[in-house]
Amino acid sequence: MQYTLGVENPAPRPRNVLLIMVDDLRPALAPYGDRVAITPNVQRLANTSVLFSRAYAQQALCAPSRNSMLTSRIPDTVRLYDFYSYWRNSSGNFTTLPQYYKDHGYTTVSVGKVFHPGKSSNGNDDEPYSWSKEPYHPSTEKYKESPVCLDRDGSLHKNLVCPVDIKEMPEGTLPDVQSTEFAVKMLNDFARNDSRSPFFLAVGYHKPHVPLKYPKEFLDLYPLEKMPLPDYRRKPPKMPLVAWNPWTDLREREDVRALNLTFPFQLIPDDFSRRIRQSYYAATSYMDSLVGQLLGNLTDLGLRNNTIVVLLGDHGWSLGEHGEWSKYSDFEVATRVPLLFSVPDLVRKGPRIVKDPVELTDLFPTLVDLSGLPKLQKCPKNDLSRSVPLCTEGVNLSPLIRNPSSTNHRPRSNDIEDGSPRMTTAAFSQYPRPGIQPARDSDKPRLKHIRIMGYSIRTERYRYTEWVAFSPKNFTAHWDERFAVELYDHRSDPDENFNVAESKKHSRLLKKLSAALRNRDRVPTRL
Ligand SMILES: *[C@@H]1O[C@H](CO)[C@@H](O)[C@H](O)[C@H]1NC(C)=O
Ligand SMILES: *[C@@H]1O[C@H](CO)[C@@H](O)[C@H](O)[C@H]1NC(C)=O
Ligand SMILES: *[C@@H]1O[C@H](CO)[C@@H](O)[C@H](O)[C@H]1NC(C)=O
Ligand SMILES: *[C@@H]1O[C@H](CO)[C@@H](O)[C@H](O)[C@H]1NC(C)=O
Ligand SMILES: *[C@@H]1O[C@H](CO)[C@@H](O)[C@H](O)[C@H]1NC(C)=O
Ligand SMILES: *[C@@H]1O[C@H](CO)[C@@H](O)[C@H](O)[C@H]1NC(C)=O
């Protein structure tokens, strides 16, 4: 049946969505101004994108961040801070981003790590709610912890630093290569299918998550002697103890264990720090090459100009800044993520940079609006019943993406510009701790062991964090029982080494930031 017969301008085909989620990727990417990173494919994507230069994850841990992002609710609403509960059973029956597309006639497909696998997505990546078919996981993912990393003495280990010869790997391949091949196969199917059902394809890359395992040729891109280290590489005297994450996931690897570091503060020596950084960048370039294959196929199949492409990281990763590694904190390096939207016809010569502080909770309302689907309602404030299945705790950023005049070189006035209120001037993150002293479970406390929550607000200029008492039984923060406060001025201290919360001259500023933090006010007076 040909429905468009006799119609001069048939309704445009709804646009597809390709959502590329990268595990543990901080903006170590050329279009973010990283001078070390060699990422030509992400650069090419960025050249047709709106790039959010201040985008933040709501908790720097995979499962809470992804569940928050994909339901557009903050961790305190999803009530997941570890890996061990499924929101539909433990919090509310929230509709997810892919589910919304599925409910609107899209074919939704999950490839690789999109939801964090396991209990937090019900052991089935929230299928069938979120996905039209069974989510794909690469068969070689099961060798994640196999000793395949060649040490200098020629033996094989479970190392952190792990360049490999792909031909020597079990099954002769790697998980992200398999995911790319499967995603490309799906794109071919979509291109052939003339049922005219649009697709929502989510591709979740595992690298640069630890272990830093990647084809060894990517190491050649980064000569070790040219690998820079952060200027400030120890625990700053005014960093509160509770803020320190002891990067236990690194200590478990055999090459790190061999350094005999004392827990929790002994620093990784510079020469090994350089090797970790080198491999993080190499793993990122490996991911970049696979993104290139994905987008190359999208173009060759004629789908590129009818597909919205989004690329993001689930949270950041410390690379030795103030002596810290990995995620597990509220610091800028752990919470800041890349976030790019490439919308056909919108950006011809880019990237176009938006500096407003935004959140990953903003993805859901933004993407559905860009797709022309019905807009999401804001969730009711302080809705303790969490009974509204479909709403957002984020902000619809699509006006910032559509309207070039609302981006870049924004006037420095308060709140108002071209007559409209600002959409967002702040972004929030949080991180739980079992206690003040860094302990073996400080990085990943189980819900029942959480005693302290670190709430953090990022404005254009500042990061402000309060560590307060928290009851895991009723998920309540006790703001009056405060353990530590941090204030970092990004104008003079982008690496967050100098906590100036004690400085008397900041007392008025601290009051304002504290009020915005408690109210989770996304549009506080510009600070
Ligand atoms: C991206 O755009 C910049 C600036 O226009 C240009 O110099 C660069 O070659 C482009 N990169 C790619 C990979 O297209
Ligand atoms: C949760 O919502 C879905 C629709 O999104 C519905 O099919 C399901 O029955 C609901 N489950 C419960 C327990 O209410
Ligand atoms: C959620 O509840 C359903 C229905 O009771 C149950 O089958 C499922 O195992 C539960 N999932 C988790 C992760 O607890
Ligand atoms: C670590 O300890 C082991 C066993 O005591 C020793 O053989 C090794 O040389 C030490 N390594 C370093 C880097 O100190
Ligand atoms: C398409 O994807 C395959 C991997 O499945 C890759 O080998 C090929 O180079 C890609 N094509 C383009 C044009 O990037
Ligand atoms: C989209 O791209 C295909 C091939 O790449 C081309 O034939 C088609 O005209 C393009 N459509 C639009 C709207 O630009």
Coordinates of C-alpha atoms and ligand atoms in Angstrom, one line a residue:
M1 CA 0.0 0.0 0.0
Q2 CA 1.4 3.4 -1.0
Y3 CA 0.0 6.0 1.5
T4 CA 1.8 9.0 -0.1
L5 CA 0.1 8.6 -3.5
G6 CA -1.1 11.9 -4.7
V7 CA 0.4 13.8 -1.8
E8 CA 2.9 16.4 -2.9
N9 CA 4.7 16.8 0.4
P10 CA 4.5 13.6 2.3
A11 CA 5.0 13.9 6.1
P12 CA 8.7 13.8 6.7
R13 CA 10.0 10.5 8.0
P14 CA 10.6 10.8 11.8
R15 CA 14.3 11.0 12.5
N16 CA 16.3 8.1 13.9
V17 CA 18.4 8.4 17.0
L18 CA 21.9 7.0 17.4
L19 CA 23.0 7.3 21.1
I20 CA 26.6 6.5 21.7
M21 CA 27.4 6.0 25.4
V22 CA 31.1 5.7 26.4
D23 CA 32.0 4.1 29.7
D24 CA 34.2 6.3 32.0
L25 CA 35.0 8.9 29.3
R26 CA 35.9 12.3 30.5
P27 CA 36.2 15.0 27.8
A28 CA 39.7 13.7 26.8
L29 CA 38.7 14.6 23.3
A30 CA 40.2 16.9 20.7
P31 CA 37.0 19.0 20.3
Y32 CA 37.1 19.7 24.0
G33 CA 40.4 21.3 23.6
D34 CA 42.4 18.4 24.9
R35 CA 45.8 18.8 23.2
V36 CA 46.9 15.3 23.9
A37 CA 43.9 13.4 22.6
I38 CA 43.9 12.1 19.1
T39 CA 40.3 11.6 18.3
P40 CA 39.6 12.6 14.6
N41 CA 36.3 10.8 14.4
V42 CA 34.8 12.5 17.4
Q43 CA 36.2 15.7 16.0
R44 CA 34.4 15.1 12.7
L45 CA 31.2 14.5 14.6
A46 CA 31.7 17.5 16.7
N47 CA 32.2 19.6 13.6
T48 CA 28.5 19.1 12.9
S49 CA 27.4 19.3 16.6
V50 CA 26.3 21.4 19.4
L51 CA 28.9 20.7 22.1
F52 CA 28.1 21.2 25.8
S53 CA 31.3 22.2 27.4
R54 CA 29.9 22.0 31.0
A55 CA 27.9 18.8 31.2
Y56 CA 27.8 16.7 34.4
A57 CA 26.9 13.3 35.5
Q58 CA 24.7 13.1 38.6
Q59 CA 26.8 10.5 40.3
A60 CA 30.3 9.3 39.2
L61 CA 29.5 5.6 39.1
C62 CA 28.1 3.6 36.2
A63 CA 24.8 2.2 37.4
P64 CA 23.5 5.2 39.3
S65 CA 24.5 7.6 36.5
R66 CA 22.9 5.5 33.7
N67 CA 19.7 4.9 35.6
S68 CA 19.5 8.6 36.4
M69 CA 20.2 9.6 32.9
L70 CA 17.8 7.1 31.2
T71 CA 14.9 7.9 33.6
S72 CA 15.7 11.7 33.8
R73 CA 15.6 11.5 37.6
I74 CA 18.3 12.3 40.1
P75 CA 19.9 9.5 42.2
D76 CA 17.9 10.6 45.2
T77 CA 14.7 9.9 43.3
V78 CA 15.9 6.6 41.6
R79 CA 17.3 5.7 45.0
L80 CA 20.2 3.8 43.5
Y81 CA 23.7 4.7 44.7
D82 CA 25.3 1.3 44.3
F83 CA 24.4 -1.6 42.0
Y84 CA 21.8 -3.6 43.8
S85 CA 18.3 -2.3 43.2
Y86 CA 16.0 -1.9 40.3
W87 CA 14.0 1.3 40.2
R88 CA 10.7 -0.3 39.2
N89 CA 10.8 -2.4 42.3
S90 CA 12.5 -0.1 44.7
S91 CA 11.4 3.4 43.8
G92 CA 8.9 4.1 41.1
N93 CA 7.8 2.6 37.8
F94 CA 9.6 5.3 35.8
T95 CA 9.4 5.3 32.0
T96 CA 12.9 5.3 30.4
L97 CA 14.2 7.2 27.4
P98 CA 14.3 4.2 25.1
Q99 CA 10.9 3.1 26.4
Y100 CA 9.4 6.4 25.4
Y101 CA 10.7 6.0 21.8
K102 CA 9.5 2.4 21.8
D103 CA 6.0 3.6 22.9
H104 CA 6.0 6.0 20.0
G105 CA 6.6 3.4 17.3
Y106 CA 10.4 3.3 17.2
T107 CA 12.4 0.1 17.0
T108 CA 14.7 0.4 20.1
V109 CA 17.9 -1.6 20.2
S110 CA 20.6 -1.8 22.9
V111 CA 24.1 -2.8 21.9
G112 CA 26.9 -3.3 24.6
K113 CA 26.7 -1.5 27.9
V114 CA 23.8 0.9 27.9
F115 CA 22.0 0.1 31.1
H116 CA 24.6 -1.2 33.6
P117 CA 24.0 -4.9 33.5
G118 CA 22.9 -6.8 36.5
K119 CA 20.4 -6.1 39.3
S120 CA 20.2 -2.4 38.7
S121 CA 18.5 -3.1 35.3
N122 CA 16.7 -6.3 36.5
G123 CA 19.3 -8.6 34.9
N124 CA 17.8 -7.9 31.5
D125 CA 18.7 -4.3 30.7
D126 CA 15.0 -3.4 31.5
E127 CA 13.8 -5.5 28.6
P128 CA 11.0 -5.7 27.4
Y129 CA 10.0 -2.2 28.7
S130 CA 12.9 -0.4 27.1
W131 CA 13.9 -2.5 24.1
S132 CA 12.2 -4.0 21.0
K133 CA 14.5 -6.9 20.9
E134 CA 16.9 -8.7 23.3
P135 CA 19.8 -6.4 24.1
Y136 CA 23.1 -7.4 22.5
H137 CA 26.2 -8.2 24.6
P138 CA 29.5 -9.1 23.0
S139 CA 30.5 -12.7 23.6
T140 CA 34.1 -11.7 24.6
E141 CA 32.8 -9.6 27.5
K142 CA 33.2 -12.7 29.6
Y143 CA 37.0 -12.5 29.3
K144 CA 37.0 -9.1 30.9
E145 CA 39.0 -10.3 33.9
S146 CA 41.1 -12.8 32.0
P147 CA 44.9 -12.5 32.4
V148 CA 45.7 -11.4 28.9
C149 CA 48.1 -8.5 29.5
L150 CA 51.6 -9.1 28.6
D151 CA 54.1 -8.0 31.3
R152 CA 57.7 -6.9 30.6
D153 CA 58.9 -10.4 31.7
G154 CA 56.7 -12.0 29.0
S155 CA 54.1 -13.5 31.4
L156 CA 50.3 -12.7 31.3
H157 CA 48.6 -10.8 34.0
K158 CA 45.4 -9.0 35.1
N159 CA 46.8 -5.6 34.7
L160 CA 45.5 -2.1 34.5
V161 CA 47.7 -1.1 31.6
C162 CA 46.9 -3.7 28.9
P163 CA 47.7 -3.1 25.3
V164 CA 47.0 -6.3 23.4
D165 CA 47.5 -8.0 20.1
I166 CA 43.9 -8.5 19.1
K167 CA 44.7 -11.7 17.1
E168 CA 45.9 -13.3 20.4
M169 CA 42.7 -12.5 22.3
P170 CA 40.1 -15.2 23.0
E171 CA 37.9 -15.5 19.9
G172 CA 40.4 -13.2 18.2
T173 CA 38.4 -10.0 18.9
L174 CA 37.4 -7.5 21.6
P175 CA 34.0 -6.5 23.0
D176 CA 33.8 -3.1 21.5
V177 CA 34.8 -4.4 18.1
Q178 CA 32.0 -6.9 18.3
S179 CA 29.5 -4.3 19.5
T180 CA 30.5 -2.1 16.5
E181 CA 30.0 -5.0 14.1
F182 CA 26.6 -5.8 15.5
A183 CA 25.5 -2.1 15.5
V184 CA 26.6 -1.9 11.8
K185 CA 24.6 -5.0 11.1
M186 CA 21.6 -3.4 12.7
L187 CA 22.1 -0.2 10.6
N188 CA 22.2 -2.3 7.5
D189 CA 18.9 -4.0 8.5
F190 CA 17.3 -0.6 9.3
A191 CA 18.5 0.8 5.9
R192 CA 17.0 -2.1 4.1
N193 CA 13.8 -2.3 6.0
D194 CA 11.0 -0.3 4.4
S195 CA 8.5 -0.7 7.1
R196 CA 9.3 3.0 7.8
S197 CA 9.6 2.5 11.5
P198 CA 12.3 4.8 12.7
F199 CA 15.0 3.4 15.0
F200 CA 16.6 4.3 18.3
L201 CA 19.9 2.6 18.5
A202 CA 21.9 2.9 21.7
V203 CA 25.6 1.7 21.4
G204 CA 27.5 1.5 24.7
Y205 CA 31.3 1.3 24.5
H206 CA 33.2 -0.4 27.3
K207 CA 36.5 1.4 26.9
P208 CA 38.2 3.5 28.3
H209 CA 36.8 1.7 31.5
V210 CA 39.4 -0.3 33.4
P211 CA 41.2 -2.6 32.5
L212 CA 42.7 -0.3 29.9
K213 CA 42.7 -3.1 27.3
Y214 CA 42.9 -2.1 23.7
P215 CA 44.7 -3.0 20.4
K216 CA 48.4 -2.2 21.0
E217 CA 48.8 -0.1 17.8
F218 CA 46.9 2.7 19.6
L219 CA 49.8 3.0 22.0
D220 CA 52.1 4.3 19.2
L221 CA 49.9 7.4 19.0
Y222 CA 51.2 8.5 22.4
P223 CA 54.9 8.5 23.0
L224 CA 55.4 8.0 26.8
E225 CA 58.0 10.8 27.2
K226 CA 55.5 13.3 25.7
M227 CA 52.7 12.3 28.1
P228 CA 52.1 15.2 30.4
L229 CA 51.2 14.9 34.1
P230 CA 49.0 17.3 36.1
D231 CA 50.9 20.1 37.8
Y232 CA 49.5 19.3 41.3
R233 CA 49.8 15.6 42.1
R234 CA 49.3 15.1 45.8
K235 CA 46.4 15.4 48.2
P236 CA 45.9 19.2 48.8
P237 CA 46.1 20.1 52.5
K238 CA 42.6 21.5 52.5
M239 CA 40.9 18.7 50.7
P240 CA 38.6 17.1 53.4
L241 CA 39.3 13.4 54.1
V242 CA 35.8 12.4 53.1
A243 CA 36.3 13.8 49.6
W244 CA 39.2 11.3 49.0
N245 CA 38.3 8.3 46.9
P246 CA 41.0 5.6 47.4
W247 CA 40.7 4.2 43.8
T248 CA 40.4 0.6 44.9
D249 CA 39.6 -0.6 41.4
L250 CA 43.1 0.3 40.4
R251 CA 44.7 -1.3 43.4
E252 CA 43.1 -4.6 42.5
R253 CA 45.0 -4.8 39.2
E254 CA 48.2 -6.9 39.3
D255 CA 50.5 -4.2 37.9
V256 CA 49.3 -1.6 40.5
R257 CA 49.5 -4.2 43.3
A258 CA 53.1 -4.7 42.4
L259 CA 53.9 -1.1 43.3
N260 CA 53.2 -2.0 47.0
L261 CA 51.4 1.3 47.7
T262 CA 50.1 1.8 51.2
F263 CA 46.4 2.5 51.6
P264 CA 44.9 5.0 51.1
F265 CA 47.2 8.0 50.4
Q266 CA 50.5 6.8 48.9
L267 CA 50.8 8.2 45.5
I268 CA 51.3 6.3 42.3
P269 CA 54.9 7.1 41.1
D270 CA 55.2 9.5 38.1
D271 CA 56.5 6.9 35.7
F272 CA 53.6 4.6 36.2
S273 CA 51.2 7.6 36.3
R274 CA 52.4 8.4 32.8
R275 CA 51.7 4.9 31.6
I276 CA 48.2 4.9 33.0
R277 CA 47.5 8.2 31.3
Q278 CA 49.0 6.9 28.1
S279 CA 46.8 3.9 28.1
Y280 CA 43.7 5.9 29.0
Y281 CA 44.3 8.1 25.9
A282 CA 45.1 5.1 23.7
A283 CA 41.9 3.3 24.8
T284 CA 40.0 6.5 24.0
S285 CA 41.6 6.6 20.5
Y286 CA 40.5 3.0 20.1
M287 CA 37.0 3.9 21.0
D288 CA 37.2 6.9 18.6
S289 CA 38.2 4.6 15.7
L290 CA 35.1 2.4 16.3
V291 CA 32.9 5.5 16.5
G292 CA 34.4 6.3 13.1
Q293 CA 33.3 3.0 11.7
L294 CA 29.8 3.4 13.1
L295 CA 29.4 6.9 11.7
G296 CA 31.0 5.9 8.4
N297 CA 28.5 3.1 7.9
L298 CA 25.6 5.5 8.9
T299 CA 26.7 7.8 6.2
D300 CA 27.3 5.2 3.5
L301 CA 23.9 3.7 4.2
G302 CA 22.3 7.1 3.5
L303 CA 21.0 7.4 7.1
R304 CA 23.2 10.1 8.4
N305 CA 21.1 13.0 7.3
N306 CA 18.0 11.5 8.9
T307 CA 19.6 10.5 12.2
I308 CA 20.2 12.5 15.4
V309 CA 23.6 11.4 16.8
V310 CA 24.4 12.0 20.5
L311 CA 27.7 11.1 22.1
L312 CA 28.3 11.2 25.8
G313 CA 30.2 9.7 28.7
D314 CA 28.5 8.2 31.7
H315 CA 30.9 10.1 34.1
G316 CA 34.5 11.3 34.1
W317 CA 37.7 9.8 35.4
S318 CA 40.6 11.3 37.5
L319 CA 43.9 10.9 35.8
G320 CA 46.2 11.8 38.7
E321 CA 44.8 15.3 39.5
H322 CA 45.5 16.0 43.1
G323 CA 46.8 12.5 43.6
E324 CA 43.5 10.9 42.6
W325 CA 42.5 8.3 40.1
S326 CA 39.3 6.8 38.7
K327 CA 35.7 8.0 39.4
Y328 CA 33.9 7.8 42.8
S329 CA 34.0 11.5 43.7
D330 CA 32.3 14.9 43.2
F331 CA 35.4 16.5 41.7
E332 CA 35.2 18.1 38.3
V333 CA 37.3 15.4 36.7
A334 CA 35.0 12.7 37.9
T335 CA 31.7 14.4 37.1
R336 CA 32.3 16.3 33.9
V337 CA 31.4 14.4 30.7
P338 CA 31.4 15.0 27.0
L339 CA 28.0 15.7 25.5
L340 CA 27.5 16.3 21.8
F341 CA 24.3 16.6 19.8
S342 CA 24.6 16.3 16.0
V343 CA 21.2 17.1 14.5
P344 CA 20.8 17.0 10.7
D345 CA 20.5 20.5 9.2
L346 CA 21.3 22.3 12.4
V347 CA 25.0 22.8 12.4
R348 CA 26.9 23.2 9.2
K349 CA 30.2 24.4 10.5
G350 CA 30.9 23.6 14.1
P351 CA 31.3 22.7 16.8
R352 CA 29.0 25.2 18.3
I353 CA 29.8 25.4 22.0
V354 CA 27.3 25.9 24.8
K355 CA 28.8 26.8 28.2
D356 CA 25.7 26.5 30.4
P357 CA 26.1 24.0 33.1
V358 CA 23.9 21.0 32.1
E359 CA 23.1 17.6 33.4
L360 CA 22.7 14.1 32.0
T361 CA 19.1 14.2 33.4
D362 CA 18.6 16.8 30.6
L363 CA 19.2 14.2 27.8
F364 CA 15.7 12.6 27.9
P365 CA 13.6 15.8 27.7
T366 CA 16.0 17.3 25.1
L367 CA 16.2 14.4 22.8
V368 CA 12.5 13.7 22.6
D369 CA 11.8 17.4 21.8
L370 CA 14.5 17.3 19.1
S371 CA 12.7 14.2 17.7
G372 CA 9.3 16.0 17.6
L373 CA 7.8 13.7 20.2
P374 CA 5.4 15.1 22.8
K375 CA 7.4 17.1 25.4
L376 CA 7.9 15.8 28.9
Q377 CA 6.3 17.5 31.9
K378 CA 8.4 18.5 34.8
C379 CA 8.1 16.2 37.8
P380 CA 6.2 17.6 40.7
K381 CA 8.6 19.1 43.2
N382 CA 9.1 17.0 46.4
D383 CA 6.9 14.2 45.2
L384 CA 7.6 11.7 47.9
S385 CA 5.3 9.1 46.3
R386 CA 7.3 9.1 43.1
S387 CA 4.1 8.0 41.4
V388 CA 4.3 9.9 38.1
P389 CA 5.7 7.4 35.7
L390 CA 6.6 9.9 33.0
C391 CA 8.1 13.2 33.9
T392 CA 11.5 14.8 34.0
E393 CA 13.8 16.2 36.7
G394 CA 16.0 17.7 34.0
V395 CA 15.7 20.6 31.6
N396 CA 14.8 20.5 28.0
L397 CA 17.9 22.0 26.3
S398 CA 16.5 21.9 22.8
P399 CA 16.1 25.7 22.6
L400 CA 19.8 26.0 23.3
I401 CA 20.5 23.5 20.5
R402 CA 18.1 25.0 17.9
N403 CA 18.8 28.7 18.5
P404 CA 22.4 29.7 17.6
S405 CA 22.0 33.1 19.2
S406 CA 21.3 31.5 22.5
T407 CA 24.8 29.9 22.5
N408 CA 28.4 31.1 22.7
H409 CA 29.4 34.6 23.8
R410 CA 26.4 34.9 26.0
P411 CA 26.0 38.3 27.6
R412 CA 27.1 38.4 31.2
S413 CA 23.9 39.7 32.6
N414 CA 21.9 38.0 35.3
D415 CA 19.2 35.6 34.3
I416 CA 17.7 37.5 31.3
E417 CA 19.0 37.6 27.8
D418 CA 17.0 38.3 24.7
G419 CA 14.0 38.6 26.9
S420 CA 13.9 35.0 28.0
P421 CA 15.0 33.5 31.3
R422 CA 18.1 31.4 31.3
M423 CA 17.4 27.7 31.1
T424 CA 20.1 26.6 33.5
T425 CA 22.9 28.2 35.5
A426 CA 23.8 25.2 37.7
A427 CA 24.3 21.5 37.6
F428 CA 24.3 19.0 40.5
S429 CA 26.1 15.8 41.4
Q430 CA 26.3 13.7 44.5
Y431 CA 28.5 10.9 46.0
P432 CA 27.9 8.7 49.0
R433 CA 30.5 7.6 51.6
P434 CA 30.4 5.0 54.4
G435 CA 32.3 7.4 56.7
I436 CA 34.8 10.2 56.9
Q437 CA 37.9 8.1 56.8
P438 CA 38.8 6.6 53.5
A439 CA 38.1 2.9 53.8
R440 CA 38.1 -0.1 51.5
D441 CA 34.5 0.5 50.5
S442 CA 34.6 4.3 50.3
D443 CA 34.5 4.2 46.5
K444 CA 31.5 1.9 46.3
P445 CA 29.6 1.7 49.6
R446 CA 26.6 -0.6 49.7
L447 CA 23.3 1.3 50.4
K448 CA 23.1 0.0 54.0
H449 CA 26.6 1.3 54.7
I450 CA 26.1 4.8 53.4
R451 CA 26.4 7.4 56.3
I452 CA 27.4 10.6 54.4
M453 CA 26.3 12.2 51.1
G454 CA 28.4 14.7 49.3
Y455 CA 26.1 17.1 47.4
S456 CA 27.8 19.3 44.8
I457 CA 26.7 22.3 42.7
R458 CA 28.6 23.5 39.7
T459 CA 27.9 27.0 38.5
E460 CA 29.7 28.8 35.7
R461 CA 32.5 29.8 38.0
Y462 CA 32.4 27.7 41.2
R463 CA 32.1 24.2 42.5
Y464 CA 30.7 24.0 46.0
T465 CA 30.2 20.7 47.9
E466 CA 28.7 19.9 51.3
W467 CA 29.2 16.5 52.9
V468 CA 26.2 15.8 55.2
A469 CA 24.7 13.0 57.2
F470 CA 22.5 10.6 55.3
S471 CA 20.1 7.8 56.4
P472 CA 20.0 4.9 54.0
K473 CA 16.8 3.6 55.6
N474 CA 14.7 6.5 54.6
F475 CA 17.0 8.1 52.0
T476 CA 17.2 11.3 53.9
A477 CA 19.9 13.9 54.0
H478 CA 20.4 15.7 57.3
W479 CA 21.7 19.1 56.1
D480 CA 22.3 20.3 59.7
E481 CA 24.8 17.6 60.4
R482 CA 27.6 18.7 58.2
F483 CA 31.1 17.0 58.0
A484 CA 32.9 19.1 55.4
V485 CA 32.5 21.9 52.9
E486 CA 34.5 22.6 49.7
L487 CA 34.6 25.6 47.5
Y488 CA 36.7 25.8 44.3
D489 CA 37.0 28.8 42.1
H490 CA 37.4 27.6 38.5
R491 CA 38.6 31.0 37.3
S492 CA 41.8 30.5 39.2
D493 CA 41.8 26.8 40.1
P494 CA 40.4 24.6 37.3
D495 CA 41.9 21.4 38.8
E496 CA 40.2 22.1 42.2
N497 CA 43.4 22.0 44.3
F498 CA 42.6 24.9 46.6
N499 CA 39.6 24.6 48.8
V500 CA 38.7 28.2 49.8
A501 CA 35.5 27.4 51.8
E502 CA 37.2 28.7 55.0
S503 CA 38.0 32.1 53.5
K504 CA 36.0 34.8 55.3
K505 CA 35.5 36.8 52.1
H506 CA 33.4 34.0 50.6
S507 CA 30.8 33.8 53.4
R508 CA 28.0 35.5 51.4
L509 CA 28.7 33.4 48.4
L510 CA 28.7 30.2 50.5
K511 CA 25.2 31.1 51.8
K512 CA 23.9 31.5 48.3
L513 CA 25.5 28.3 47.0
S514 CA 24.3 26.4 50.0
A515 CA 20.7 27.5 49.5
A516 CA 20.8 26.6 45.8
L517 CA 22.3 23.2 46.7
R518 CA 19.6 22.3 49.2
N519 CA 16.8 23.5 46.9
R520 CA 18.4 21.9 43.8
D521 CA 17.8 25.2 42.1
R522 CA 18.9 24.9 38.4
V523 CA 18.6 28.6 37.8
P524 CA 20.2 30.3 40.8
T525 CA 21.3 33.9 40.2
R526 CA 24.3 33.6 38.0
L527 CA 27.4 32.9 40.2
Ligands
LIG1 C1 36.8 20.3 12.1 O1 36.6 21.7 11.9 C2 37.9 22.4 12.1 C3 37.6 23.9 12.1 O2 36.7 24.2 11.1 C4 38.8 22.0 11.0 O3 40.1 22.6 11.2 C5 39.1 20.5 11.1 O4 39.9 20.0 10.0 C6 37.8 19.7 11.1 N1 38.1 18.3 11.5 C7 37.5 17.3 10.9 C8 38.0 15.9 11.3 O5 36.7 17.4 10.0
LIG2 C1 5.0 -0.2 35.0 O1 4.7 0.5 33.8 C2 4.5 -0.2 32.7 C3 4.3 0.7 31.5 O2 5.4 1.6 31.5 C4 3.4 -1.2 32.8 O3 3.3 -2.0 31.7 C5 3.6 -2.1 34.1 O4 2.5 -2.8 34.3 C6 3.8 -1.2 35.3 N1 4.2 -2.0 36.4 C7 3.6 -1.9 37.6 C8 4.1 -2.8 38.7 O5 2.8 -1.0 37.8
LIG3 C1 11.5 -7.0 40.5 O1 10.2 -7.5 40.7 C2 9.8 -8.5 39.9 C3 8.4 -8.8 40.2 O2 8.2 -9.1 41.5 C4 10.8 -9.7 40.1 O3 10.4 -10.7 39.1 C5 12.2 -9.2 39.8 O4 13.1 -10.3 40.0 C6 12.6 -8.1 40.7 N1 13.9 -7.6 40.2 C7 14.8 -7.3 41.1 C8 16.2 -6.8 40.5 O5 14.7 -7.3 42.3
LIG4 C1 56.9 -5.0 46.4 O1 57.1 -6.0 47.4 C2 57.6 -7.3 46.8 C3 57.6 -8.3 47.9 O2 58.0 -7.8 49.1 C4 59.0 -7.0 46.3 O3 59.5 -8.2 45.7 C5 59.0 -5.9 45.3 O4 60.3 -5.6 44.8 C6 58.3 -4.7 45.8 N1 58.1 -3.8 44.7 C7 58.4 -2.5 44.7 C8 58.1 -1.7 43.5 O5 58.8 -1.9 45.8
LIG5 C1 31.6 -0.2 8.6 O1 31.8 -1.0 9.7 C2 32.7 -2.1 9.5 C3 32.7 -2.9 10.8 O2 31.6 -3.6 11.0 C4 34.1 -1.5 9.3 O3 35.0 -2.5 9.0 C5 34.0 -0.6 8.1 O4 35.3 0.1 7.9 C6 32.9 0.5 8.3 N1 32.8 1.3 7.1 C7 33.1 2.6 7.2 C8 32.8 3.4 5.9 O5 33.5 3.2 8.1
LIG6 C1 20.4 12.4 2.5 O1 21.6 11.7 1.9 C2 21.3 10.9 0.8 C3 22.5 10.2 0.4 O2 23.6 10.4 1.2 C4 20.8 11.9 -0.3 O3 20.4 11.1 -1.4 C5 19.6 12.6 0.2 O4 19.2 13.6 -0.8 C6 19.9 13.4 1.5 N1 18.6 14.0 2.0 C7 18.6 15.2 2.4 C8 17.3 15.7 2.9 O5 19.6 15.9 2.5

